[in-house]
Short mmCIF file of N, CA, C and O in Angstrom, two decimals:
data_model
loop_
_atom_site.label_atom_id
_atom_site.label_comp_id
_atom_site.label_asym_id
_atom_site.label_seq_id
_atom_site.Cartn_x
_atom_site.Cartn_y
_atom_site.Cartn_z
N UNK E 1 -14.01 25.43 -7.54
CA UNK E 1 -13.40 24.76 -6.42
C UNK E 1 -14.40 24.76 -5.26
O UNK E 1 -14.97 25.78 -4.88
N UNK E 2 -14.57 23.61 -4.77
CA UNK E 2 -15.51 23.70 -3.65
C UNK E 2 -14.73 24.17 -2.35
O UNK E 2 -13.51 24.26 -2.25
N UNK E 3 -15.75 24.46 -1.30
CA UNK E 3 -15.04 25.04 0.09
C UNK E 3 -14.53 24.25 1.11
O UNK E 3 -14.30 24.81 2.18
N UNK E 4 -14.28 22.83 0.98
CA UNK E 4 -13.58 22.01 1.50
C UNK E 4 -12.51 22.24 0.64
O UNK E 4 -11.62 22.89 1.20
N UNK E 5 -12.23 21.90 -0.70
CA UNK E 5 -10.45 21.95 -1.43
C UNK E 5 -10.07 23.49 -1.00
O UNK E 5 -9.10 23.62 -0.26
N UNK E 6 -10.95 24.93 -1.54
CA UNK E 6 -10.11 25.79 -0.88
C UNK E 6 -9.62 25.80 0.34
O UNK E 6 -8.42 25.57 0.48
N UNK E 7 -10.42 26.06 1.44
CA UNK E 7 -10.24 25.66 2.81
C UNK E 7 -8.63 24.71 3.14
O UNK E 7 -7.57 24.99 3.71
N UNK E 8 -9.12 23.63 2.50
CA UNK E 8 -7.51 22.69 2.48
C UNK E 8 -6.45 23.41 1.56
O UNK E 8 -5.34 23.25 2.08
N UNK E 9 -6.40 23.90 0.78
CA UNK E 9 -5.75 24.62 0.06
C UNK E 9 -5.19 26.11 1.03
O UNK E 9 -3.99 26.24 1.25
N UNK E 10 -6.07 27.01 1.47
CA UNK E 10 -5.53 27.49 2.26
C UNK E 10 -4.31 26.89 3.67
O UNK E 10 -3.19 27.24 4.03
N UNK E 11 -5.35 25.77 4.16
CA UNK E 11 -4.43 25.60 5.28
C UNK E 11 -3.02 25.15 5.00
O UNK E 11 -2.03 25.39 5.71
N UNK E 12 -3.07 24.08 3.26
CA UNK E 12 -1.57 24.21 3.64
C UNK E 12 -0.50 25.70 2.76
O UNK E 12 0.73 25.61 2.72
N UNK E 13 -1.09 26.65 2.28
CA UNK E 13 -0.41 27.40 2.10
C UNK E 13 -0.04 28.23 3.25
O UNK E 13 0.74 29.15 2.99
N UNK E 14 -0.47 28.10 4.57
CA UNK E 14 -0.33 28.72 5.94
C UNK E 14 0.32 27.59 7.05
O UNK E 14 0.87 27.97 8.08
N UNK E 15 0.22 26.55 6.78
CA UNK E 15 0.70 25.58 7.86
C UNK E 15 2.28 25.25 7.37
O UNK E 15 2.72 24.86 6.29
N UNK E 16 2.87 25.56 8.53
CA UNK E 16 4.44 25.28 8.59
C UNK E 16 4.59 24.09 9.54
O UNK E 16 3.89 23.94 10.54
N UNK E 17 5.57 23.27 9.14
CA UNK E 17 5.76 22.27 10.48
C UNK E 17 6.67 22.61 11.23
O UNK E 17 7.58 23.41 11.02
N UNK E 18 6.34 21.78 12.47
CA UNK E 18 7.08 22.42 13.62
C UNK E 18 8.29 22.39 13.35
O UNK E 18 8.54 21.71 12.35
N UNK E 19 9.24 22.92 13.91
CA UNK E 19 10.74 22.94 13.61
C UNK E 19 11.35 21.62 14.49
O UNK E 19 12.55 21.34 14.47
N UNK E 20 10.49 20.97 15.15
CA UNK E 20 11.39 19.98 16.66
C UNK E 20 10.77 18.76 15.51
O UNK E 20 11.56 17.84 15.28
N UNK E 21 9.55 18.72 14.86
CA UNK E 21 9.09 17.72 13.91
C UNK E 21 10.07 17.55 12.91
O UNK E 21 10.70 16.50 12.82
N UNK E 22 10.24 18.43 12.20
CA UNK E 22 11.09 18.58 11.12
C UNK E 22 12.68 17.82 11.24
O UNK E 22 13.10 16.99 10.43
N UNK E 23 13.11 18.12 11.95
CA UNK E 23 14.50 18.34 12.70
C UNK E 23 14.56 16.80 12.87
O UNK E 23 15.55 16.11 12.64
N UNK E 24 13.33 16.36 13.30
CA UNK E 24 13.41 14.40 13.71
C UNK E 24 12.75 13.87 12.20
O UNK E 24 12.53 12.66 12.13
N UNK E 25 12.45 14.65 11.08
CA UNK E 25 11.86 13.62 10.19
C UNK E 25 13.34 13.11 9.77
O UNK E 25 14.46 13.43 10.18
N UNK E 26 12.98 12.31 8.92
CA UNK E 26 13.68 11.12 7.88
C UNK E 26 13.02 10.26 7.02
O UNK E 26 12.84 9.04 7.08
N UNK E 27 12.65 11.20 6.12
CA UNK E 27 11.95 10.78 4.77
C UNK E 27 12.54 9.11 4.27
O UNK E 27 11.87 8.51 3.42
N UNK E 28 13.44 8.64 4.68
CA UNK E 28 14.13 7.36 4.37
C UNK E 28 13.65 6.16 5.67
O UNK E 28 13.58 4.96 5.38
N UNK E 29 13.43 6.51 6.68
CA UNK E 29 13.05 5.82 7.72
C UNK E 29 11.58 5.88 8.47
O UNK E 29 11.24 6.68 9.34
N UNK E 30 10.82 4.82 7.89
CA UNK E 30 9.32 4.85 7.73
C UNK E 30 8.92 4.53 8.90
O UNK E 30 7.76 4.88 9.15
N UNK E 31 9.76 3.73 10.08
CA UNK E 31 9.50 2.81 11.01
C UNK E 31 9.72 4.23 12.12
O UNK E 31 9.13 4.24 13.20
N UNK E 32 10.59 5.34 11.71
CA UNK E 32 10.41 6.17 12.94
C UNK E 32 9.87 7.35 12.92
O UNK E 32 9.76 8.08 13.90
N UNK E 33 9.34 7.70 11.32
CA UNK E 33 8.28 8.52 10.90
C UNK E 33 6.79 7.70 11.21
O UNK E 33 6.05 8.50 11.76
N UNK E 34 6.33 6.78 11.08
CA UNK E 34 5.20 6.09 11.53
C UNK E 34 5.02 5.98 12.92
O UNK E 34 4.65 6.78 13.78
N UNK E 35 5.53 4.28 12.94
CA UNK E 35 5.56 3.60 14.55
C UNK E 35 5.80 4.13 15.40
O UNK E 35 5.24 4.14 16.51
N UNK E 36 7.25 5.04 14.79
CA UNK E 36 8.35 5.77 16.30
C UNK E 36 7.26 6.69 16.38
O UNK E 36 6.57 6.02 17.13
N UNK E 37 6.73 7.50 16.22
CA UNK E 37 5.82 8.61 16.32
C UNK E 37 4.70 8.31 16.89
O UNK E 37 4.55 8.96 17.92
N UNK E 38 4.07 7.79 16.73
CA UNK E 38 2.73 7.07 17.70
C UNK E 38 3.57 6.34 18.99
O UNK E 38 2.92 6.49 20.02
N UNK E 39 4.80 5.61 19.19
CA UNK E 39 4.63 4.93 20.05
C UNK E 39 5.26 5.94 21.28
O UNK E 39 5.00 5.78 22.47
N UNK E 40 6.36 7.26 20.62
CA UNK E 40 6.29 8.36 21.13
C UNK E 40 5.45 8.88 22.12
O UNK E 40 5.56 9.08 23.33
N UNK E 41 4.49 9.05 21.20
CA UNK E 41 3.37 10.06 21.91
C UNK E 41 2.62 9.00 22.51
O UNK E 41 1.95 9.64 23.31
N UNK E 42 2.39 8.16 22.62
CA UNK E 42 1.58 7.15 23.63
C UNK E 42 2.69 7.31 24.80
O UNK E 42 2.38 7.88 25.85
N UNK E 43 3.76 6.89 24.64
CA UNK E 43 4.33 6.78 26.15
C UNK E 43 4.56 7.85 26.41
O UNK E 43 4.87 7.88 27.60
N UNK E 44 4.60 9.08 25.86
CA UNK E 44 4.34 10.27 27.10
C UNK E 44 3.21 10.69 27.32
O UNK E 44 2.86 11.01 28.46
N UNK E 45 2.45 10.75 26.32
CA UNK E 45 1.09 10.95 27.22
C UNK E 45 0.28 10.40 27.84
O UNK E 45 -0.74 10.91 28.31
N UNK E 46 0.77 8.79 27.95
CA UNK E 46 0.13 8.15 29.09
C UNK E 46 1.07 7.60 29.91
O UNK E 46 0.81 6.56 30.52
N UNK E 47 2.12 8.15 30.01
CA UNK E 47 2.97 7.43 31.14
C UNK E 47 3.55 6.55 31.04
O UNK E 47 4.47 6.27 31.80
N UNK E 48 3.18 5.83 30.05
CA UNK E 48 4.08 4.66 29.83
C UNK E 48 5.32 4.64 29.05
O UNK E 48 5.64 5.16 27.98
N UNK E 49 6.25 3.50 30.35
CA UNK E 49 7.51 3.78 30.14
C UNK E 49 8.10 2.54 29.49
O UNK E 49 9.17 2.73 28.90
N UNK E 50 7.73 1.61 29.48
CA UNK E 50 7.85 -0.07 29.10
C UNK E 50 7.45 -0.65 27.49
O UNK E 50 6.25 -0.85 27.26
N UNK E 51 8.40 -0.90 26.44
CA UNK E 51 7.46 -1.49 25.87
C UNK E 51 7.96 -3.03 25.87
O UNK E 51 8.80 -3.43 26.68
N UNK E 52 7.38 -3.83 24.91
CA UNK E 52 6.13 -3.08 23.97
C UNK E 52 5.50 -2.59 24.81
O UNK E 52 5.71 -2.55 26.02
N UNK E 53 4.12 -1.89 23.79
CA UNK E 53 3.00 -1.43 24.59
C UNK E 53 2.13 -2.68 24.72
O UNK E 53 2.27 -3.58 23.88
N UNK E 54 1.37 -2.79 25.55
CA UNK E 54 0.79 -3.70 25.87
C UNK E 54 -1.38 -3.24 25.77
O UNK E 54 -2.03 -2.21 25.95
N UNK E 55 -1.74 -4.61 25.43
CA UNK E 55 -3.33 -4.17 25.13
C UNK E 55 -3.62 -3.17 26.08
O UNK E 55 -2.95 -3.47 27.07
N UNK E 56 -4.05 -2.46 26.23
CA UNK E 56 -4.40 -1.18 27.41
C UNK E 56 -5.12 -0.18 27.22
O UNK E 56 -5.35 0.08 26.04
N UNK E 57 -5.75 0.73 28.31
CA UNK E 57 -6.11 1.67 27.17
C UNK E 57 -5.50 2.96 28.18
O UNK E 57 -4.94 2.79 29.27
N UNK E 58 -5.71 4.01 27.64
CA UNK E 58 -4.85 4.94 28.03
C UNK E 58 -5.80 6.45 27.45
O UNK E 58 -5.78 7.01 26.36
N UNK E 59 -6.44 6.69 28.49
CA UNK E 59 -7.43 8.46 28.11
C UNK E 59 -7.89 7.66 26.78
O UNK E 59 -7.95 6.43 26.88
N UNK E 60 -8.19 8.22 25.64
CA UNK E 60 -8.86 8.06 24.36
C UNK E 60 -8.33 7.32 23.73
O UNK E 60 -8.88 7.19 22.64
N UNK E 61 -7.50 6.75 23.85
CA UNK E 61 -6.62 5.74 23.06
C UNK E 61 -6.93 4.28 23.59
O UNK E 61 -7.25 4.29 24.77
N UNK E 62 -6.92 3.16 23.05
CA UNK E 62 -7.14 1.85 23.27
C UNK E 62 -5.57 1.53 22.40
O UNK E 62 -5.20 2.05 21.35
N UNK E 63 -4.89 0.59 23.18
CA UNK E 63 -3.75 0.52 22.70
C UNK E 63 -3.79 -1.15 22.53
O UNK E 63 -3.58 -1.83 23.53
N UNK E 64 -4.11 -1.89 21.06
CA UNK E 64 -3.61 -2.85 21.08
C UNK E 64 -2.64 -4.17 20.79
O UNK E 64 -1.89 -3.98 19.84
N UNK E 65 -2.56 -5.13 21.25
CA UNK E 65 -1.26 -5.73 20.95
C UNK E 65 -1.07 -6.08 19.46
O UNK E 65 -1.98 -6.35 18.67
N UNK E 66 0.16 -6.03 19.22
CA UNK E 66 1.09 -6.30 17.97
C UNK E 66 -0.08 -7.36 17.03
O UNK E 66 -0.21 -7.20 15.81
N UNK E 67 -0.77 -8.27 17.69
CA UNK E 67 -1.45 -9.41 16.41
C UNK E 67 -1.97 -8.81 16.14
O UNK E 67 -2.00 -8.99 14.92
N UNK E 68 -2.85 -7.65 16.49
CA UNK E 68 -3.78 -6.91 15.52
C UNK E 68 -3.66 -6.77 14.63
O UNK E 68 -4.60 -6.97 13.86
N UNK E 69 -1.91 -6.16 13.98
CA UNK E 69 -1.77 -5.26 13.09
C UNK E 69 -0.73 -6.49 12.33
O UNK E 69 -0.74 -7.14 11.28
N UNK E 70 -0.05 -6.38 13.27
CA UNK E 70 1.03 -7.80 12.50
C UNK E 70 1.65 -8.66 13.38
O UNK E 70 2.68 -8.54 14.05
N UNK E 71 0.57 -9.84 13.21
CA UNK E 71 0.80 -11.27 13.62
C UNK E 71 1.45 -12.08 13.67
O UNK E 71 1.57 -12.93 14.55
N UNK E 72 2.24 -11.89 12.30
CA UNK E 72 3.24 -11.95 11.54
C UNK E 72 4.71 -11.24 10.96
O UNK E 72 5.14 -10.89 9.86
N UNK E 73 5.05 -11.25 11.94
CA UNK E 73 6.89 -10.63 12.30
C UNK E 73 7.87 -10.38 11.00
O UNK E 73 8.13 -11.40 10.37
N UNK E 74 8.13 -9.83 10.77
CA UNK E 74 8.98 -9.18 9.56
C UNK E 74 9.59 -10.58 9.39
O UNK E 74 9.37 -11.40 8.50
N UNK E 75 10.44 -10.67 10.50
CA UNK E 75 11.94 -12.11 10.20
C UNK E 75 10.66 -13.16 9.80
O UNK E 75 11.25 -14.00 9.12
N UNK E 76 9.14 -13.59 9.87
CA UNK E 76 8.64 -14.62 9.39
C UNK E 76 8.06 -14.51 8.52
O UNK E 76 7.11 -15.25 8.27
N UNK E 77 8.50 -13.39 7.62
CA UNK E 77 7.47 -13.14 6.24
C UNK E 77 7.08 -14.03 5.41
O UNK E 77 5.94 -14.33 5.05
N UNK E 78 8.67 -14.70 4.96
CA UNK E 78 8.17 -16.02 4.48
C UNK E 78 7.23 -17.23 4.19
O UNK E 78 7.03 -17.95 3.21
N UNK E 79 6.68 -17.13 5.66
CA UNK E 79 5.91 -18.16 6.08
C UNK E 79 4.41 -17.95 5.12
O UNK E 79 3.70 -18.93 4.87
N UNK E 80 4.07 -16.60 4.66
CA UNK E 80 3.16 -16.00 4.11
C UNK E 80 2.60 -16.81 3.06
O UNK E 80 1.43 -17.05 2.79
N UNK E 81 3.99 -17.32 2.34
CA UNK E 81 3.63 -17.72 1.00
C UNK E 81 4.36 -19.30 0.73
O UNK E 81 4.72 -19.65 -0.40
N UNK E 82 4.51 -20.13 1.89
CA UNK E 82 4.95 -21.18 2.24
C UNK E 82 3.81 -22.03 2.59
O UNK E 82 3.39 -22.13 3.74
N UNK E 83 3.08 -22.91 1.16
CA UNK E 83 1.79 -23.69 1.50
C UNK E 83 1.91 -24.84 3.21
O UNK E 83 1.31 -25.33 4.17
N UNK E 84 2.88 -24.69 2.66
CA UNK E 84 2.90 -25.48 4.21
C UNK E 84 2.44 -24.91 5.42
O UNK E 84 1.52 -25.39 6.09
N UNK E 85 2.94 -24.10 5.65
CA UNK E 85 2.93 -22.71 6.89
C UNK E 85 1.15 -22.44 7.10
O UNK E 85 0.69 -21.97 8.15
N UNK E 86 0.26 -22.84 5.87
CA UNK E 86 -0.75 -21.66 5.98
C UNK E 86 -1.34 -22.26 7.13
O UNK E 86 -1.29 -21.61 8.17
N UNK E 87 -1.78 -23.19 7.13
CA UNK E 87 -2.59 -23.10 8.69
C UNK E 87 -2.15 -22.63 9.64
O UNK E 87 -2.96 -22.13 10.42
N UNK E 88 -0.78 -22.59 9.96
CA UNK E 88 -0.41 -22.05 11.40
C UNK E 88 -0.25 -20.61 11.14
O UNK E 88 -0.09 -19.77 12.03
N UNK E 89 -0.31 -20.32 9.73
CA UNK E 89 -0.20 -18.72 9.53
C UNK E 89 -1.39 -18.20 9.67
O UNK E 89 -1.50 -17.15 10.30
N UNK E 90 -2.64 -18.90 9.06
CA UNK E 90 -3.83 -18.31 9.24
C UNK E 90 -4.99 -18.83 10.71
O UNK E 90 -6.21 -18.96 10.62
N UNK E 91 -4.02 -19.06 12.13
CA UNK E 91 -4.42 -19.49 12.90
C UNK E 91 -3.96 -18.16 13.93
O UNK E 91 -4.70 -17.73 14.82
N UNK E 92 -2.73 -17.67 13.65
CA UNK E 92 -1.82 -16.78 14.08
C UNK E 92 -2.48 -15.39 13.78
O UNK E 92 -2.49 -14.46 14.59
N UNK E 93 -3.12 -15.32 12.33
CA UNK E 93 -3.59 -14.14 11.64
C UNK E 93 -4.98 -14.28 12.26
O UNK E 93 -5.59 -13.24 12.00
N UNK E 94 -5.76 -15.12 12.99
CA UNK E 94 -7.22 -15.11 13.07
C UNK E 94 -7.24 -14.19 14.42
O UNK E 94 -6.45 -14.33 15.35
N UNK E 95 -8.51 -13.04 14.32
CA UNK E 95 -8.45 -12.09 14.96
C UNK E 95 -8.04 -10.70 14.49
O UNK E 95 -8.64 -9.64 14.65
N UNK E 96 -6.64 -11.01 13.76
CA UNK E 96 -6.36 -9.48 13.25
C UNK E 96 -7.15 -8.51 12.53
O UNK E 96 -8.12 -8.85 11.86
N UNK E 97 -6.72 -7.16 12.65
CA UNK E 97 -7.73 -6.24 11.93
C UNK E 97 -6.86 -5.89 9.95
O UNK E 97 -7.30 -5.39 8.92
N UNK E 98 -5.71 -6.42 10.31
CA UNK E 98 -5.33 -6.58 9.31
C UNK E 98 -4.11 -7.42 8.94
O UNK E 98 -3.29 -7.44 9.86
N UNK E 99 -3.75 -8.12 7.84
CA UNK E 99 -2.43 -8.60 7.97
C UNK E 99 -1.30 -8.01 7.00
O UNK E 99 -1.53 -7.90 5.79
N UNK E 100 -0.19 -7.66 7.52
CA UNK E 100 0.84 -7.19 7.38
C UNK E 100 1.74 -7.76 5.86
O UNK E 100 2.88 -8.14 6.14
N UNK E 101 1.51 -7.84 4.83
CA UNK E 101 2.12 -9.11 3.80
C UNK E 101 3.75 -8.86 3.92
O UNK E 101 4.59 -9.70 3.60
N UNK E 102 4.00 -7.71 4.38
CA UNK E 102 5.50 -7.51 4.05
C UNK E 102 5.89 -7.34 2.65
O UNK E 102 6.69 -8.11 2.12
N UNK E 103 5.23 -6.11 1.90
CA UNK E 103 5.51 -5.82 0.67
C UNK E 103 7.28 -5.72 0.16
O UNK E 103 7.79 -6.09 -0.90
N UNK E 104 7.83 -5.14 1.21
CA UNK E 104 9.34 -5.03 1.02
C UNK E 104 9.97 -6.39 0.67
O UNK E 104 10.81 -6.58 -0.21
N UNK E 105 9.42 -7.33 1.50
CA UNK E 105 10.06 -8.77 0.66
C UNK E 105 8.81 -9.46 -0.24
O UNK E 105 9.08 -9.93 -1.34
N UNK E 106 7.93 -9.49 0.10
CA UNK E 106 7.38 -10.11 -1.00
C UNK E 106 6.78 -9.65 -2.25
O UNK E 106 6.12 -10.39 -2.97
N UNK E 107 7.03 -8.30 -2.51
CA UNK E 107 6.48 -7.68 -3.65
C UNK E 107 7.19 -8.87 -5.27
O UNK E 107 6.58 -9.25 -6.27
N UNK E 108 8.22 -9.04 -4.97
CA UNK E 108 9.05 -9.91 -5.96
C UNK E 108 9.29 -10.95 -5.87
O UNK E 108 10.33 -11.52 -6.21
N UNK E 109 8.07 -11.49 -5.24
CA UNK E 109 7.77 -13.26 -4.60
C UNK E 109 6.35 -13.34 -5.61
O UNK E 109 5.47 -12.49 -5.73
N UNK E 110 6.50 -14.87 -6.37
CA UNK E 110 4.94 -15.57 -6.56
C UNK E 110 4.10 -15.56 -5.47
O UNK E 110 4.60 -15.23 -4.40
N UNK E 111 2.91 -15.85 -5.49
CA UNK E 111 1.97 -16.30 -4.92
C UNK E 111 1.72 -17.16 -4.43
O UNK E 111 0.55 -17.04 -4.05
N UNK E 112 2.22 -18.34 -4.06
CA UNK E 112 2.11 -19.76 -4.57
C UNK E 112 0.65 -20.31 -4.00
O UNK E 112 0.38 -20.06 -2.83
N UNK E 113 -0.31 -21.08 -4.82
CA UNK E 113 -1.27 -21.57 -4.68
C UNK E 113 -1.35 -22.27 -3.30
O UNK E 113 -0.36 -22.94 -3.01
N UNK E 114 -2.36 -22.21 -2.41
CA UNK E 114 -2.30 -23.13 -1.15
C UNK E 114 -1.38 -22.06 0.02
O UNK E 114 -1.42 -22.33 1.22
N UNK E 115 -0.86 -21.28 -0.31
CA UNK E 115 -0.45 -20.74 0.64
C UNK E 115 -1.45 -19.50 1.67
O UNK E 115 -2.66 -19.32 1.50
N UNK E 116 -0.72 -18.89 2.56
CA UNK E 116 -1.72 -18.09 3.23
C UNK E 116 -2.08 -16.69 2.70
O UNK E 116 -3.23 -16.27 2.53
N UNK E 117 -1.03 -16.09 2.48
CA UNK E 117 -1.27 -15.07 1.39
C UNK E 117 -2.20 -14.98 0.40
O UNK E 117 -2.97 -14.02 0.31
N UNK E 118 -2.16 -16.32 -0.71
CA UNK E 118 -3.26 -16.43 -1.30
C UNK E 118 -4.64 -16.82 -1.31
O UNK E 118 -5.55 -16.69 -2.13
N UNK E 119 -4.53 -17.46 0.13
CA UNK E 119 -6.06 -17.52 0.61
C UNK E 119 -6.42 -16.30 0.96
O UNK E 119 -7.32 -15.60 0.48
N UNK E 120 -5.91 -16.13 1.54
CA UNK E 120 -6.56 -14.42 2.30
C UNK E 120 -6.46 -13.38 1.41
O UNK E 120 -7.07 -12.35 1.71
N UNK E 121 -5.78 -13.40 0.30
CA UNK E 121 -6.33 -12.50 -1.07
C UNK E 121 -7.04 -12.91 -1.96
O UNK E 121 -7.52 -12.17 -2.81
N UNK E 122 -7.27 -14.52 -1.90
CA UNK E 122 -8.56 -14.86 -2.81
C UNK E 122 -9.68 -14.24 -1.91
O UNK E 122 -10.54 -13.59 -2.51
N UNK E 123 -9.79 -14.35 -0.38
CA UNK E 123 -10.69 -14.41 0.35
C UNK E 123 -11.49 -12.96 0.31
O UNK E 123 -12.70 -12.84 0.12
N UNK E 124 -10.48 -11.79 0.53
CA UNK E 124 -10.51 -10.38 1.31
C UNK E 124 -10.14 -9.66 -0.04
O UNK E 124 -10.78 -8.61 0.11
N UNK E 125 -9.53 -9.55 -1.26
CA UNK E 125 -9.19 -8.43 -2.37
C UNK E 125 -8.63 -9.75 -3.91
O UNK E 125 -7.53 -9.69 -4.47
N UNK E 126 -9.71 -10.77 -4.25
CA UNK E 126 -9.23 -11.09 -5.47
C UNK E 126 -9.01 -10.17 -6.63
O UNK E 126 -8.47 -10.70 -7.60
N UNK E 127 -9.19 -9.39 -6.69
CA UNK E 127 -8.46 -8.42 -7.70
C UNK E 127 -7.02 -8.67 -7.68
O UNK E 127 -6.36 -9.28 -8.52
N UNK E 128 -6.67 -8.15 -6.70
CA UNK E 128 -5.05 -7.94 -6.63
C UNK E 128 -4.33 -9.04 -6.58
O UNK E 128 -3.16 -9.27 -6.87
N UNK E 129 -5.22 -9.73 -6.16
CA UNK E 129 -4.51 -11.78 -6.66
C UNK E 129 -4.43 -11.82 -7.99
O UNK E 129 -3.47 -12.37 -8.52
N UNK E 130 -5.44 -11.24 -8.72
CA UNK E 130 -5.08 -11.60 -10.02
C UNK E 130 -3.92 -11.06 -10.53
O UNK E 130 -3.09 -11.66 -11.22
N UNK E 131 -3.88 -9.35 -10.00
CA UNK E 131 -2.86 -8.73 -10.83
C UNK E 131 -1.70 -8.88 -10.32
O UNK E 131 -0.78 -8.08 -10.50
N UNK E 132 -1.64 -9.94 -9.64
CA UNK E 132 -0.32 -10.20 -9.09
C UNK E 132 0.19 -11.40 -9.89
O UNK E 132 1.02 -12.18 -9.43
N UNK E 133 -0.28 -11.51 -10.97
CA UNK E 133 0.22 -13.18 -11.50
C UNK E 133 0.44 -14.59 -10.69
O UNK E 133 1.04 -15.59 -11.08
N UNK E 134 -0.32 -14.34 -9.26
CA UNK E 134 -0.43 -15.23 -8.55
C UNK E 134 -0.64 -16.82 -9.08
O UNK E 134 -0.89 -16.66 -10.27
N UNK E 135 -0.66 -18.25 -8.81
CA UNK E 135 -1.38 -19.30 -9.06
C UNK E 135 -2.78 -19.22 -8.96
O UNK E 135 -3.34 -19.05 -7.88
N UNK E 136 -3.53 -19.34 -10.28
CA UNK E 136 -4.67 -19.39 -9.81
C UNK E 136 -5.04 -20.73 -9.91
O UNK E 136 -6.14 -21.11 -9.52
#
C-alpha cells in the first residue's frame, strides 16, 4: 500500500462527520446535498443575502452565473434533443464550461440526429454517442 492510500485510509477510519452535517444530509435529495450546500456557505461567508447568486466574486471564490454550468433549465431539457431547437440551444450553451444534459430525463430519450445534444457529443465525447445508440 502506498502512503497516500494508507494516509487516506487512516483519515477515514478517524474522521467522523459533523453531527449539524449529518442531521441536514438527505441521501435522496441531491439538489440540497450539492447546490444547497455551496450556495449555503457562499451566502454566509460572503454576506450575501439575495439570490440567485450573481457573477461576483467574493474572498477566494469567483461566483458565476447559472449559463456556466446550466444554460439550459431543467423545465427546457427537451429542447436538447429537439433538431429544431439546436441552434438556439447551442447559441444559449456558447460560453459554458459545461452543459447540463439532464440525465434524469433524458437518459431514456434517443439521440436524435441534428439535434444539440448530438452535436455537442459528436463534438466533445463521441464515444458515449456511440454507446448511447444515438443516430449516427
Amino acid at each position: 500500500m502506498t502512503a497516500p492510500s494508507l494516509l487516506y485510509l487512516l483519515w477515514l477510519l478517524w474522521w467522523r462527520p459533523d453531527p449539524a452535517l449529518e442531521a441536514d444530509y438527505d441521501p435522496y435529495d441531491w439538489g440540497r446535498n450539492g447546490p444547497g450546500v455551496v450556495t449555503e456557505v457562499l451566502t454566509e461567508s460572503c454576506g450575501l443575502r439575495r439570490l440567485p447568486l450573481t457573477a461576483s466574486h467574493c474572498g477566494h471564490y469567483i461566483i458565476y452565473g447559472r449559463r456556466r454550468f446550466y444554460a439550459i433549465p431543467w423545465i427546457d431539457w427537451s429542447l436538447l434533443l429537439e433538431p429544431a431547437a439546436r441552434d438556439a440551444v447551442l447559441e444559449r450553451v456558447d460560453g459554458s464550461y459545461v452543459v447540463h444534459t439532464w440525465a434524469l430525463f433524458t437518459r431514456a430519450r434517443r439521440v436524435p440526429s441534428g439535434s444539440a445534444y448530438h452535436q455537442l457529443a459528436e463534438q466533445h465525447c463521441p464515444w458515449s454517442l456511440q454507446l448511447s445508440g444515438a443516430d449516427l
